[in-house]
C-alpha cells in the first residue's frame, strides 16, 4: 500500500475519509509544499497592517490565517468586483470579477508579510492553478495577492519571481498581483465558518488538513485556538 502523504494523513487525523484515486490529476494543493523563505524581507514598521489573499474558497484561507500567531483579524469577503454583485448567490454564477478573498489584520512584529506569503503558498493555495482551487472551479476561485501598500507590493513581486525560479513547482506560477479595490465583507454565515462548522464535509476534506499542515510545518507560527473575530 502506498504510504499516505501528510495531506492525506491530516485528513484522516481530522476525521475525514481519504480516497486514493490512481492517476487522477491534482486539483488543489494535495500535498503541502515547502515554499522557500523569502529573500526580500518585509519592512513595514510598527502598527497593525492589513493584507488581502485570494486562494479558492475563503473558508480555508480564513481558517488557516485564524491559526497564525500575530493575526488579529481574518474576514471573509469579495474583492475585485462591484457592490451590486458582492453577494455569494450572485458571485458563484460567475462573471462578476470578484474573487473570494480574506482580509487579514496582523502585527508585523509578530509575523511579517513575507512570512504570511510563505505560509499561504505552503499550505493554502496552489499557485500553478488558474481559476480553480480544490474542487472549486471559476474565476472567483482564482489565487491572487492584493497588496495594500507599496512595501507589500514590492515583497509580493519579489516573492512570486523567487517562487518561479525556485523549481519547487513543476508548472508555471500563475498567481497574480491585483490592485486593491473595495473589499466587501461576506455574509455572516461565512465568517469563522471552520470554527462554527468543524464537521462540515468540505471543511473535513479540504481545510482541516491545511490547518494540520500549518501546525506541522510552521510550529512557531501556529496557535491552537481559532481566532474568532466575527
PDB file of N, CA, C and O in Angstrom, residues 135-162:
ATOM      1  N   UNK A 135     -11.893  21.542  -5.189  1.00  0.00           N
ATOM      2  CA  UNK A 135     -12.943  21.090  -6.096  1.00  0.00           C
ATOM      3  C   UNK A 135     -13.666  22.248  -6.764  1.00  0.00           C
ATOM      4  O   UNK A 135     -14.603  22.039  -7.525  1.00  0.00           O
ATOM      5  N   UNK A 136     -13.236  23.478  -6.504  1.00  0.00           N
ATOM      6  CA  UNK A 136     -13.950  24.663  -6.949  1.00  0.00           C
ATOM      7  C   UNK A 136     -13.325  25.239  -8.210  1.00  0.00           C
ATOM      8  O   UNK A 136     -12.108  25.467  -8.266  1.00  0.00           O
ATOM      9  N   UNK A 137     -14.163  25.511  -9.203  1.00  0.00           N
ATOM     10  CA  UNK A 137     -13.693  25.996 -10.493  1.00  0.00           C
ATOM     11  C   UNK A 137     -14.417  27.294 -10.843  1.00  0.00           C
ATOM     12  O   UNK A 137     -15.628  27.410 -10.652  1.00  0.00           O
ATOM     13  N   UNK A 138     -13.669  28.264 -11.338  1.00  0.00           N
ATOM     14  CA  UNK A 138     -14.253  29.539 -11.728  1.00  0.00           C
ATOM     15  C   UNK A 138     -13.312  30.670 -11.373  1.00  0.00           C
ATOM     16  O   UNK A 138     -12.482  30.556 -10.466  1.00  0.00           O
ATOM     17  N   UNK A 139     -13.430  31.779 -12.077  1.00  0.00           N
ATOM     18  CA  UNK A 139     -12.535  32.910 -11.851  1.00  0.00           C
ATOM     19  C   UNK A 139     -12.654  33.460 -10.433  1.00  0.00           C
ATOM     20  O   UNK A 139     -11.702  34.055  -9.915  1.00  0.00           O
ATOM     21  N   UNK A 140     -13.787  33.259  -9.794  1.00  0.00           N
ATOM     22  CA  UNK A 140     -13.954  33.761  -8.422  1.00  0.00           C
ATOM     23  C   UNK A 140     -13.185  32.910  -7.422  1.00  0.00           C
ATOM     24  O   UNK A 140     -13.110  33.261  -6.242  1.00  0.00           O
ATOM     25  N   UNK A 141     -12.613  31.793  -7.881  1.00  0.00           N
ATOM     26  CA  UNK A 141     -11.757  30.963  -7.025  1.00  0.00           C
ATOM     27  C   UNK A 141     -10.286  31.093  -7.398  1.00  0.00           C
ATOM     28  O   UNK A 141      -9.473  30.247  -7.040  1.00  0.00           O
ATOM     29  N   UNK A 142      -9.931  32.142  -8.094  1.00  0.00           N
ATOM     30  CA  UNK A 142      -8.545  32.349  -8.513  1.00  0.00           C
ATOM     31  C   UNK A 142      -7.662  32.642  -7.306  1.00  0.00           C
ATOM     32  O   UNK A 142      -8.136  33.073  -6.255  1.00  0.00           O
ATOM     33  N   UNK A 143      -6.368  32.404  -7.477  1.00  0.00           N
ATOM     34  CA  UNK A 143      -5.409  32.784  -6.438  1.00  0.00           C
ATOM     35  C   UNK A 143      -4.825  34.137  -6.811  1.00  0.00           C
ATOM     36  O   UNK A 143      -4.430  34.358  -7.955  1.00  0.00           O
ATOM     37  N   UNK A 144      -4.788  35.024  -5.841  1.00  0.00           N
ATOM     38  CA  UNK A 144      -4.285  36.378  -6.103  1.00  0.00           C
ATOM     39  C   UNK A 144      -3.778  36.997  -4.810  1.00  0.00           C
ATOM     40  O   UNK A 144      -4.264  36.694  -3.722  1.00  0.00           O
ATOM     41  N   UNK A 145      -2.801  37.871  -4.960  1.00  0.00           N
ATOM     42  CA  UNK A 145      -2.295  38.663  -3.853  1.00  0.00           C
ATOM     43  C   UNK A 145      -2.743  40.100  -4.066  1.00  0.00           C
ATOM     44  O   UNK A 145      -2.632  40.628  -5.179  1.00  0.00           O
ATOM     45  N   UNK A 146      -3.245  40.712  -3.018  1.00  0.00           N
ATOM     46  CA  UNK A 146      -3.728  42.091  -3.110  1.00  0.00           C
ATOM     47  C   UNK A 146      -2.960  42.932  -2.089  1.00  0.00           C
ATOM     48  O   UNK A 146      -3.368  43.026  -0.921  1.00  0.00           O
ATOM     49  N   UNK A 147      -1.847  43.522  -2.474  1.00  0.00           N
ATOM     50  CA  UNK A 147      -1.082  44.350  -1.545  1.00  0.00           C
ATOM     51  C   UNK A 147      -1.865  45.603  -1.165  1.00  0.00           C
ATOM     52  O   UNK A 147      -2.621  46.155  -1.976  1.00  0.00           O
ATOM     53  N   UNK A 148      -1.673  46.060   0.047  1.00  0.00           N
ATOM     54  CA  UNK A 148      -2.323  47.288   0.498  1.00  0.00           C
ATOM     55  C   UNK A 148      -1.308  48.403   0.731  1.00  0.00           C
ATOM     56  O   UNK A 148      -1.661  49.449   1.255  1.00  0.00           O
ATOM     57  N   UNK A 149      -0.066  48.177   0.332  1.00  0.00           N
ATOM     58  CA  UNK A 149       0.973  49.196   0.461  1.00  0.00           C
ATOM     59  C   UNK A 149       2.044  48.940  -0.585  1.00  0.00           C
ATOM     60  O   UNK A 149       2.134  47.843  -1.163  1.00  0.00           O
ATOM     61  N   UNK A 150       2.868  49.947  -0.818  1.00  0.00           N
ATOM     62  CA  UNK A 150       3.972  49.800  -1.770  1.00  0.00           C
ATOM     63  C   UNK A 150       4.956  48.738  -1.289  1.00  0.00           C
ATOM     64  O   UNK A 150       5.517  47.993  -2.100  1.00  0.00           O
ATOM     65  N   UNK A 151       5.180  48.663   0.020  1.00  0.00           N
ATOM     66  CA  UNK A 151       6.098  47.669   0.559  1.00  0.00           C
ATOM     67  C   UNK A 151       5.576  46.259   0.313  1.00  0.00           C
ATOM     68  O   UNK A 151       6.320  45.369  -0.113  1.00  0.00           O
ATOM     69  N   UNK A 152       4.303  46.040   0.577  1.00  0.00           N
ATOM     70  CA  UNK A 152       3.732  44.724   0.323  1.00  0.00           C
ATOM     71  C   UNK A 152       3.834  44.353  -1.155  1.00  0.00           C
ATOM     72  O   UNK A 152       4.150  43.207  -1.489  1.00  0.00           O
ATOM     73  N   UNK A 153       3.574  45.305  -2.029  1.00  0.00           N
ATOM     74  CA  UNK A 153       3.656  45.012  -3.466  1.00  0.00           C
ATOM     75  C   UNK A 153       5.079  44.614  -3.862  1.00  0.00           C
ATOM     76  O   UNK A 153       5.274  43.655  -4.615  1.00  0.00           O
ATOM     77  N   UNK A 154       6.060  45.324  -3.362  1.00  0.00           N
ATOM     78  CA  UNK A 154       7.450  45.007  -3.688  1.00  0.00           C
ATOM     79  C   UNK A 154       7.823  43.625  -3.181  1.00  0.00           C
ATOM     80  O   UNK A 154       8.499  42.849  -3.883  1.00  0.00           O
ATOM     81  N   UNK A 155       7.381  43.295  -1.979  1.00  0.00           N
ATOM     82  CA  UNK A 155       7.669  41.980  -1.409  1.00  0.00           C
ATOM     83  C   UNK A 155       6.953  40.894  -2.201  1.00  0.00           C
ATOM     84  O   UNK A 155       7.534  39.834  -2.500  1.00  0.00           O
ATOM     85  N   UNK A 156       5.699  41.131  -2.570  1.00  0.00           N
ATOM     86  CA  UNK A 156       4.927  40.146  -3.331  1.00  0.00           C
ATOM     87  C   UNK A 156       5.539  39.900  -4.701  1.00  0.00           C
ATOM     88  O   UNK A 156       5.651  38.753  -5.154  1.00  0.00           O
ATOM     89  N   UNK A 157       5.936  40.961  -5.387  1.00  0.00           N
ATOM     90  CA  UNK A 157       6.557  40.817  -6.704  1.00  0.00           C
ATOM     91  C   UNK A 157       7.848  40.016  -6.609  1.00  0.00           C
ATOM     92  O   UNK A 157       8.098  39.112  -7.426  1.00  0.00           O
ATOM     93  N   UNK A 158       8.653  40.328  -5.617  1.00  0.00           N
ATOM     94  CA  UNK A 158       9.920  39.622  -5.445  1.00  0.00           C
ATOM     95  C   UNK A 158       9.683  38.156  -5.105  1.00  0.00           C
ATOM     96  O   UNK A 158      10.401  37.275  -5.597  1.00  0.00           O
ATOM     97  N   UNK A 159       8.676  37.895  -4.297  1.00  0.00           N
ATOM     98  CA  UNK A 159       8.437  36.514  -3.876  1.00  0.00           C
ATOM     99  C   UNK A 159       7.895  35.661  -5.018  1.00  0.00           C
ATOM    100  O   UNK A 159       8.312  34.508  -5.187  1.00  0.00           O
ATOM    101  N   UNK A 160       6.988  36.199  -5.818  1.00  0.00           N
ATOM    102  CA  UNK A 160       6.488  35.436  -6.964  1.00  0.00           C
ATOM    103  C   UNK A 160       7.624  35.112  -7.935  1.00  0.00           C
ATOM    104  O   UNK A 160       7.690  34.006  -8.488  1.00  0.00           O
ATOM    105  N   UNK A 161       8.524  36.059  -8.143  1.00  0.00           N
ATOM    106  CA  UNK A 161       9.680  35.813  -9.011  1.00  0.00           C
ATOM    107  C   UNK A 161      10.589  34.757  -8.397  1.00  0.00           C
ATOM    108  O   UNK A 161      11.109  33.876  -9.110  1.00  0.00           O
ATOM    109  N   UNK A 162      10.779  34.820  -7.092  1.00  0.00           N
ATOM    110  CA  UNK A 162      11.599  33.823  -6.403  1.00  0.00           C
ATOM    111  C   UNK A 162      10.954  32.441  -6.510  1.00  0.00           C
ATOM    112  O   UNK A 162      11.652  31.435  -6.730  1.00  0.00           O
TER     113      UNK A 162
END
